[in-house]
PDB file of C-alpha atoms in Angstrom:
ATOM      1  CA  MET A 265     -44.859 229.064  57.543  1.00 89.00           C
ATOM      2  CA  LYS A 266     -46.300 231.575  55.104  1.00 97.00           C
ATOM      3  CA  THR A 267     -46.066 232.532  51.447  1.00 98.00           C
ATOM      4  CA  ALA A 268     -45.228 236.124  50.542  1.00 98.00           C
ATOM      5  CA  LEU A 269     -46.153 237.684  47.201  1.00 98.00           C
ATOM      6  CA  ILE A 270     -44.467 240.822  45.813  1.00 98.00           C
ATOM      7  CA  ILE A 271     -44.826 243.220  42.929  1.00 98.00           C
ATOM      8  CA  GLY A 272     -42.128 245.868  42.679  1.00 97.00           C
ATOM      9  CA  SER A 273     -39.358 243.602  43.959  1.00 97.00           C
ATOM     10  CA  THR A 274     -36.667 245.279  41.834  1.00 95.00           C
ATOM     11  CA  GLY A 275     -37.240 248.791  43.189  1.00 94.00           C
ATOM     12  CA  LEU A 276     -35.614 250.637  46.076  1.00 95.00           C
ATOM     13  CA  ILE A 277     -37.889 249.262  48.796  1.00 97.00           C
ATOM     14  CA  GLY A 278     -38.894 246.052  47.037  1.00 97.00           C
ATOM     15  CA  SER A 279     -35.327 244.810  46.554  1.00 96.00           C
ATOM     16  CA  GLU A 280     -34.583 245.370  50.242  1.00 97.00           C
ATOM     17  CA  LEU A 281     -37.818 243.635  51.207  1.00 98.00           C
ATOM     18  CA  LEU A 282     -37.105 240.662  48.965  1.00 98.00           C
ATOM     19  CA  ASN A 283     -33.781 240.053  50.705  1.00 97.00           C
ATOM     20  CA  LEU A 284     -35.430 240.306  54.119  1.00 98.00           C
ATOM     21  CA  LEU A 285     -38.186 237.869  53.165  1.00 98.00           C
ATOM     22  CA  LEU A 286     -35.750 235.320  51.769  1.00 98.00           C
ATOM     23  CA  GLU A 287     -33.856 235.418  55.074  1.00 97.00           C
ATOM     24  CA  ASN A 288     -36.973 235.357  57.256  1.00 97.00           C
ATOM     25  CA  THR A 289     -37.890 232.004  58.805  1.00 95.00           C
ATOM     26  CA  HIS A 290     -41.623 232.837  58.953  1.00 95.00           C
ATOM     27  CA  TYR A 291     -41.866 232.598  55.163  1.00 98.00           C
ATOM     28  CA  ALA A 292     -41.383 229.254  53.455  1.00 98.00           C
ATOM     29  CA  LYS A 293     -41.970 230.692  49.981  1.00 98.00           C
ATOM     30  CA  VAL A 294     -41.531 234.081  48.308  1.00 98.00           C
ATOM     31  CA  VAL A 295     -43.268 234.728  44.986  1.00 98.00           C
ATOM     32  CA  THR A 296     -42.346 237.676  42.765  1.00 98.00           C
ATOM     33  CA  PHE A 297     -44.085 238.995  39.651  1.00 98.00           C
ATOM     34  CA  VAL A 298     -41.667 240.705  37.282  1.00 98.00           C
ATOM     35  CA  LYS A 299     -41.448 241.881  33.672  1.00 96.00           C
ATOM     36  CA  ARG A 300     -38.113 240.205  33.013  1.00 96.00           C
ATOM     37  CA  ASP A 301     -35.753 237.699  34.606  1.00 96.00           C
ATOM     38  CA  THR A 302     -33.901 239.299  37.529  1.00 95.00           C
ATOM     39  CA  GLY A 303     -31.269 236.574  37.732  1.00 95.00           C
ATOM     40  CA  ILE A 304     -31.935 236.136  41.453  1.00 96.00           C
ATOM     41  CA  LYS A 305     -31.782 232.520  42.594  1.00 96.00           C
ATOM     42  CA  HIS A 306     -32.898 231.185  45.968  1.00 97.00           C
ATOM     43  CA  ALA A 307     -34.473 227.963  47.212  1.00 97.00           C
ATOM     44  CA  LYS A 308     -37.478 229.873  48.593  1.00 98.00           C
ATOM     45  CA  LEU A 309     -37.974 232.100  45.555  1.00 98.00           C
ATOM     46  CA  THR A 310     -40.483 231.571  42.761  1.00 98.00           C
ATOM     47  CA  GLN A 311     -40.247 234.181  40.022  1.00 98.00           C
ATOM     48  CA  HIS A 312     -43.132 234.678  37.598  1.00 98.00           C
ATOM     49  CA  ILE A 313     -42.208 236.633  34.473  1.00 98.00           C
ATOM     50  CA  ILE A 314     -45.485 238.167  33.310  1.00 98.00           C
ATOM     51  CA  ASP A 315     -47.100 240.725  31.064  1.00 98.00           C
ATOM     52  CA  PHE A 316     -48.790 243.018  33.587  1.00 98.00           C
ATOM     53  CA  ASP A 317     -51.270 244.076  30.893  1.00 97.00           C
ATOM     54  CA  LYS A 318     -52.575 240.522  30.487  1.00 97.00           C
ATOM     55  CA  PRO A 319     -54.110 239.808  33.912  1.00 97.00           C
ATOM     56  CA  GLU A 320     -55.854 236.654  32.744  1.00 96.00           C
ATOM     57  CA  THR A 321     -52.424 235.006  32.398  1.00 97.00           C
ATOM     58  CA  TYR A 322     -51.440 235.417  36.044  1.00 97.00           C
ATOM     59  CA  LYS A 323     -54.744 235.496  37.898  1.00 97.00           C
ATOM     60  CA  GLU A 324     -54.348 231.968  39.254  1.00 97.00           C
ATOM     61  CA  LEU A 325     -50.757 232.632  40.400  1.00 98.00           C
ATOM     62  CA  VAL A 326     -51.680 235.235  43.019  1.00 98.00           C
ATOM     63  CA  VAL A 327     -51.927 232.725  45.853  1.00 98.00           C
ATOM     64  CA  GLY A 328     -50.358 233.115  49.281  1.00 98.00           C
ATOM     65  CA  ASP A 329     -50.733 234.772  52.667  1.00 98.00           C
ATOM     66  CA  ASP A 330     -49.207 238.257  52.565  1.00 98.00           C
ATOM     67  CA  PHE A 331     -49.153 240.472  49.477  1.00 98.00           C
ATOM     68  CA  PHE A 332     -46.530 243.245  49.372  1.00 98.00           C
ATOM     69  CA  CYS A 333     -47.068 245.984  46.779  1.00 98.00           C
ATOM     70  CA  THR A 334     -43.930 248.090  46.429  1.00 98.00           C
ATOM     71  CA  ILE A 335     -44.408 248.920  42.757  1.00 97.00           C
ATOM     72  CA  GLY A 336     -44.260 252.558  41.730  1.00 95.00           C
ATOM     73  CA  THR A 337     -42.917 255.025  39.196  1.00 92.00           C
ATOM     74  CA  THR A 338     -42.911 258.742  38.418  1.00 90.00           C
ATOM     75  CA  ILE A 339     -44.812 260.632  35.744  1.00 91.00           C
ATOM     76  CA  LYS A 340     -41.492 261.578  34.144  1.00 91.00           C
ATOM     77  CA  LYS A 341     -40.262 257.992  33.969  1.00 92.00           C
ATOM     78  CA  ALA A 342     -43.636 256.608  32.874  1.00 93.00           C
ATOM     79  CA  GLY A 343     -43.881 259.221  30.133  1.00 94.00           C
ATOM     80  CA  SER A 344     -47.428 260.396  30.786  1.00 96.00           C
ATOM     81  CA  LYS A 345     -50.061 260.675  33.494  1.00 97.00           C
ATOM     82  CA  LYS A 346     -51.942 257.788  31.916  1.00 97.00           C
ATOM     83  CA  ALA A 347     -48.893 255.512  31.981  1.00 97.00           C
ATOM     84  CA  PHE A 348     -48.103 256.552  35.554  1.00 97.00           C
ATOM     85  CA  ARG A 349     -51.635 255.772  36.683  1.00 97.00           C
ATOM     86  CA  LYS A 350     -51.410 252.331  35.097  1.00 97.00           C
ATOM     87  CA  VAL A 351     -48.396 251.446  37.266  1.00 97.00           C
ATOM     88  CA  ASP A 352     -49.450 253.113  40.504  1.00 98.00           C
ATOM     89  CA  PHE A 353     -53.183 252.443  40.404  1.00 98.00           C
ATOM     90  CA  GLU A 354     -54.296 249.912  37.790  1.00 98.00           C
ATOM     91  CA  TYR A 355     -51.678 247.229  38.509  1.00 98.00           C
ATOM     92  CA  PRO A 356     -52.068 247.356  42.318  1.00 98.00           C
ATOM     93  CA  ARG A 357     -55.861 247.337  41.945  1.00 98.00           C
ATOM     94  CA  GLN A 358     -55.768 244.309  39.648  1.00 98.00           C
ATOM     95  CA  PHE A 359     -53.441 242.346  41.903  1.00 98.00           C
ATOM     96  CA  ALA A 360     -55.493 243.277  44.962  1.00 98.00           C
ATOM     97  CA  ALA A 361     -58.638 241.988  43.265  1.00 97.00           C
ATOM     98  CA  PHE A 362     -56.967 238.684  42.430  1.00 98.00           C
ATOM     99  CA  ALA A 363     -55.434 238.407  45.899  1.00 98.00           C
ATOM    100  CA  LEU A 364     -58.845 238.921  47.456  1.00 97.00           C
ATOM    101  CA  GLN A 365     -60.432 236.297  45.207  1.00 97.00           C
ATOM    102  CA  ASN A 366     -57.656 233.848  46.056  1.00 97.00           C
ATOM    103  CA  LYS A 367     -58.034 234.319  49.835  1.00 97.00           C
ATOM    104  CA  VAL A 368     -54.826 236.263  50.518  1.00 98.00           C
ATOM    105  CA  LYS A 369     -55.184 237.599  54.056  1.00 97.00           C
ATOM    106  CA  GLN A 370     -52.919 240.651  54.181  1.00 98.00           C
ATOM    107  CA  PHE A 371     -52.254 243.401  51.660  1.00 98.00           C
ATOM    108  CA  LEU A 372     -49.428 245.850  52.350  1.00 98.00           C
ATOM    109  CA  ILE A 373     -48.673 248.750  50.028  1.00 98.00           C
ATOM    110  CA  ILE A 374     -46.224 251.626  49.734  1.00 98.00           C
ATOM    111  CA  SER A 375     -48.049 254.886  49.194  1.00 97.00           C
ATOM    112  CA  SER A 376     -46.805 258.433  49.793  1.00 95.00           C
ATOM    113  CA  LEU A 377     -46.975 260.972  52.569  1.00 94.00           C
ATOM    114  CA  SER A 378     -49.947 263.314  52.003  1.00 94.00           C
ATOM    115  CA  ALA A 379     -51.647 260.902  49.581  1.00 96.00           C
ATOM    116  CA  ASP A 380     -55.271 261.989  49.170  1.00 97.00           C
ATOM    117  CA  ALA A 381     -57.845 261.114  46.532  1.00 97.00           C
ATOM    118  CA  ASN A 382     -59.068 264.728  46.672  1.00 97.00           C
ATOM    119  CA  SER A 383     -55.622 266.252  46.167  1.00 97.00           C
ATOM    120  CA  GLY A 384     -55.023 268.675  43.303  1.00 97.00           C
ATOM    121  CA  ASN A 385     -51.654 266.972  42.779  1.00 96.00           C
ATOM    122  CA  PHE A 386     -52.046 264.103  40.292  1.00 97.00           C
ATOM    123  CA  TYR A 387     -49.361 261.965  41.955  1.00 96.00           C
ATOM    124  CA  LEU A 388     -50.876 262.287  45.446  1.00 96.00           C
ATOM    125  CA  LYS A 389     -54.398 261.937  44.074  1.00 98.00           C
ATOM    126  CA  THR A 390     -53.530 258.635  42.384  1.00 98.00           C
ATOM    127  CA  LYS A 391     -51.887 257.319  45.543  1.00 97.00           C
ATOM    128  CA  GLY A 392     -54.949 258.350  47.521  1.00 98.00           C
ATOM    129  CA  GLU A 393     -57.296 256.598  45.113  1.00 98.00           C
ATOM    130  CA  ILE A 394     -55.570 253.238  45.453  1.00 98.00           C
ATOM    131  CA  GLN A 395     -55.669 253.661  49.230  1.00 97.00           C
ATOM    132  CA  ASP A 396     -59.414 254.282  49.103  1.00 97.00           C
ATOM    133  CA  PHE A 397     -59.914 251.247  46.870  1.00 97.00           C
ATOM    134  CA  LEU A 398     -58.043 249.016  49.320  1.00 98.00           C
ATOM    135  CA  LYS A 399     -59.987 250.415  52.245  1.00 97.00           C
ATOM    136  CA  ASP A 400     -63.158 249.051  50.657  1.00 95.00           C
ATOM    137  CA  CYS A 401     -61.617 245.622  50.050  1.00 95.00           C
ATOM    138  CA  ASN A 402     -62.406 242.806  52.441  1.00 93.00           C
ATOM    139  CA  PHE A 403     -58.870 241.746  53.367  1.00 97.00           C
ATOM    140  CA  GLU A 404     -58.292 240.722  56.964  1.00 97.00           C
ATOM    141  CA  SER A 405     -55.563 243.348  57.086  1.00 97.00           C
ATOM    142  CA  VAL A 406     -54.537 246.291  54.895  1.00 98.00           C
ATOM    143  CA  ALA A 407     -51.429 248.301  55.766  1.00 98.00           C
ATOM    144  CA  VAL A 408     -50.676 251.512  53.883  1.00 98.00           C
ATOM    145  CA  LEU A 409     -47.193 252.900  54.449  1.00 98.00           C
ATOM    146  CA  GLN A 410     -46.712 256.581  53.659  1.00 97.00           C
ATOM    147  CA  PRO A 411     -42.980 257.333  53.656  1.00 96.00           C
ATOM    148  CA  SER A 412     -41.540 260.790  53.189  1.00 93.00           C
ATOM    149  CA  LEU A 413     -38.703 261.397  50.705  1.00 89.00           C
ATOM    150  CA  LEU A 414     -36.914 258.085  50.227  1.00 92.00           C
ATOM    151  CA  LEU A 415     -33.157 257.711  50.630  1.00 90.00           C
ATOM    152  CA  GLY A 416     -31.123 254.915  49.081  1.00 78.00           C
ATOM    153  CA  ASN A 417     -29.575 253.736  45.838  1.00 70.00           C
ATOM    154  CA  ARG A 418     -32.130 253.365  43.055  1.00 51.00           C
ATOM    155  CA  THR A 419     -31.551 251.516  39.816  1.00 55.00           C
ATOM    156  CA  GLU A 420     -32.440 254.717  37.962  1.00 55.00           C
ATOM    157  CA  PHE A 421     -31.149 258.244  38.624  1.00 50.00           C
ATOM    158  CA  ARG A 422     -33.683 260.826  39.813  1.00 54.00           C
ATOM    159  CA  LEU A 423     -32.070 264.272  39.875  1.00 53.00           C
ATOM    160  CA  GLY A 424     -34.888 266.042  41.687  1.00 56.00           C
ATOM    161  CA  GLU A 425     -34.975 263.360  44.348  1.00 55.00           C
ATOM    162  CA  LYS A 426     -31.202 263.498  44.808  1.00 55.00           C
ATOM    163  CA  VAL A 427     -31.233 267.287  45.208  1.00 55.00           C
ATOM    164  CA  GLY A 428     -34.187 267.161  47.556  1.00 55.00           C
ATOM    165  CA  ALA A 429     -32.583 264.426  49.640  1.00 52.00           C
ATOM    166  CA  PHE A 430     -29.374 266.432  49.977  1.00 53.00           C
ATOM    167  CA  PHE A 431     -31.103 269.524  51.302  1.00 51.00           C
ATOM    168  CA  MET A 432     -33.571 267.640  53.482  1.00 55.00           C
ATOM    169  CA  LYS A 433     -30.802 265.565  55.061  1.00 59.00           C
ATOM    170  CA  THR A 434     -28.792 268.731  55.687  1.00 62.00           C
ATOM    171  CA  LEU A 435     -31.796 270.347  57.379  1.00 58.00           C
ATOM    172  CA  SER A 436     -33.046 267.183  59.096  1.00 62.00           C
ATOM    173  CA  PHE A 437     -32.438 268.719  62.531  1.00 59.00           C
ATOM    174  CA  LEU A 438     -35.392 271.045  61.824  1.00 59.00           C
ATOM    175  CA  PHE A 439     -37.887 268.176  61.456  1.00 59.00           C
ATOM    176  CA  LEU A 440     -39.295 268.167  64.975  1.00 60.00           C
ATOM    177  CA  GLY A 441     -42.768 267.825  66.430  1.00 64.00           C
ATOM    178  CA  ASN A 442     -45.454 267.885  63.749  1.00 70.00           C
ATOM    179  CA  LEU A 443     -42.753 268.168  61.075  1.00 71.00           C
ATOM    180  CA  LYS A 444     -41.088 264.922  62.121  1.00 74.00           C
ATOM    181  CA  LYS A 445     -43.026 262.883  59.570  1.00 81.00           C
ATOM    182  CA  TYR A 446     -41.480 264.905  56.718  1.00 83.00           C
ATOM    183  CA  LYS A 447     -37.938 263.844  57.568  1.00 87.00           C
ATOM    184  CA  PRO A 448     -36.347 261.729  54.781  1.00 88.00           C
ATOM    185  CA  ILE A 449     -36.331 257.990  55.404  1.00 92.00           C
ATOM    186  CA  GLU A 450     -34.151 255.158  54.131  1.00 93.00           C
ATOM    187  CA  GLY A 451     -35.735 252.683  51.732  1.00 95.00           C
ATOM    188  CA  LYS A 452     -34.361 249.780  53.774  1.00 96.00           C
ATOM    189  CA  THR A 453     -36.046 251.199  56.887  1.00 96.00           C
ATOM    190  CA  VAL A 454     -39.399 251.138  55.098  1.00 97.00           C
ATOM    191  CA  ALA A 455     -38.740 247.554  53.981  1.00 98.00           C
ATOM    192  CA  LYS A 456     -37.996 246.478  57.553  1.00 98.00           C
ATOM    193  CA  ALA A 457     -41.184 248.160  58.759  1.00 98.00           C
ATOM    194  CA  LEU A 458     -43.209 246.369  56.077  1.00 97.00           C
ATOM    195  CA  LEU A 459     -41.978 243.038  57.346  1.00 97.00           C
ATOM    196  CA  LYS A 460     -42.616 243.898  61.005  1.00 97.00           C
ATOM    197  CA  ILE A 461     -46.131 245.077  60.243  1.00 97.00           C
ATOM    198  CA  ALA A 462     -46.838 241.889  58.286  1.00 97.00           C
ATOM    199  CA  GLU A 463     -45.588 239.776  61.164  1.00 95.00           C
ATOM    200  CA  ALA A 464     -47.802 241.683  63.636  1.00 95.00           C
ATOM    201  CA  ASN A 465     -50.823 240.819  61.456  1.00 91.00           C
ATOM    202  CA  ASN A 466     -53.028 243.580  62.874  1.00 93.00           C
ATOM    203  CA  LYS A 467     -56.603 243.357  61.650  1.00 96.00           C
ATOM    204  CA  GLY A 468     -58.370 246.089  59.689  1.00 97.00           C
ATOM    205  CA  PHE A 469     -57.198 249.052  57.609  1.00 98.00           C
ATOM    206  CA  LYS A 470     -54.362 251.198  58.903  1.00 97.00           C
ATOM    207  CA  ILE A 471     -52.153 253.990  57.554  1.00 98.00           C
ATOM    208  CA  TYR A 472     -48.587 254.373  58.812  1.00 97.00           C
ATOM    209  CA  GLU A 473     -47.018 257.799  58.228  1.00 96.00           C
ATOM    210  CA  SER A 474     -43.275 258.221  57.842  1.00 95.00           C
ATOM    211  CA  ASP A 475     -42.421 259.029  61.463  1.00 94.00           C
ATOM    212  CA  VAL A 476     -44.379 255.981  62.656  1.00 96.00           C
ATOM    213  CA  ILE A 477     -42.593 253.804  60.082  1.00 97.00           C
ATOM    214  CA  GLN A 478     -39.276 254.965  61.538  1.00 95.00           C
ATOM    215  CA  GLU A 479     -40.436 254.242  65.099  1.00 95.00           C
ATOM    216  CA  ILE A 480     -41.522 250.703  64.192  1.00 96.00           C
ATOM    217  CA  VAL A 481     -37.966 249.863  63.174  1.00 94.00           C
ATOM    218  CA  ASN A 482     -36.189 251.690  66.013  1.00 89.00           C
TER     219      ASN A 482
END
């Protein structure tokens, strides 16, 4: 019986994952780190309301077996590149460092298709940098999931994402062969894949692109 830890549990993928973990018999305890009370109650759930910018206050709380990082934002929502980087790089890096110190065995994170630390795109560059950081960490297992455009109901409205999803779903029949990984994917599918990968407990560092994520669940 394991303990799961999550940051980003109120987002599209994180909320789906939280429900799956609470129902899963392999996990006796699920620990979330949030900015404010979510109102979610469950016998297995421990919710820590924290200030993410004060790591010394939660360092000792990052204790468990599998750490799921589903936190993420957009530059538009964050308000600046600096604020975006804080959410998508600094927070995951800080939690990963604490998890490593506290003997957490697995670290699983949601990245993005085409993430690359050498990319000219700031979003993809930031995602690539956190991947590279985790690759150098000494976890027993690191799983990086790189979904394509995500489908599902978010708590906030993203016009560009909605428009893109509409056209990509309409043209989904064109995503064949090498283009298959660019096909839109449901947030709940990614959440299910996260859980399956965690249960498999494969050793080492591995990246799962969007088409592979879909195949894991099928």
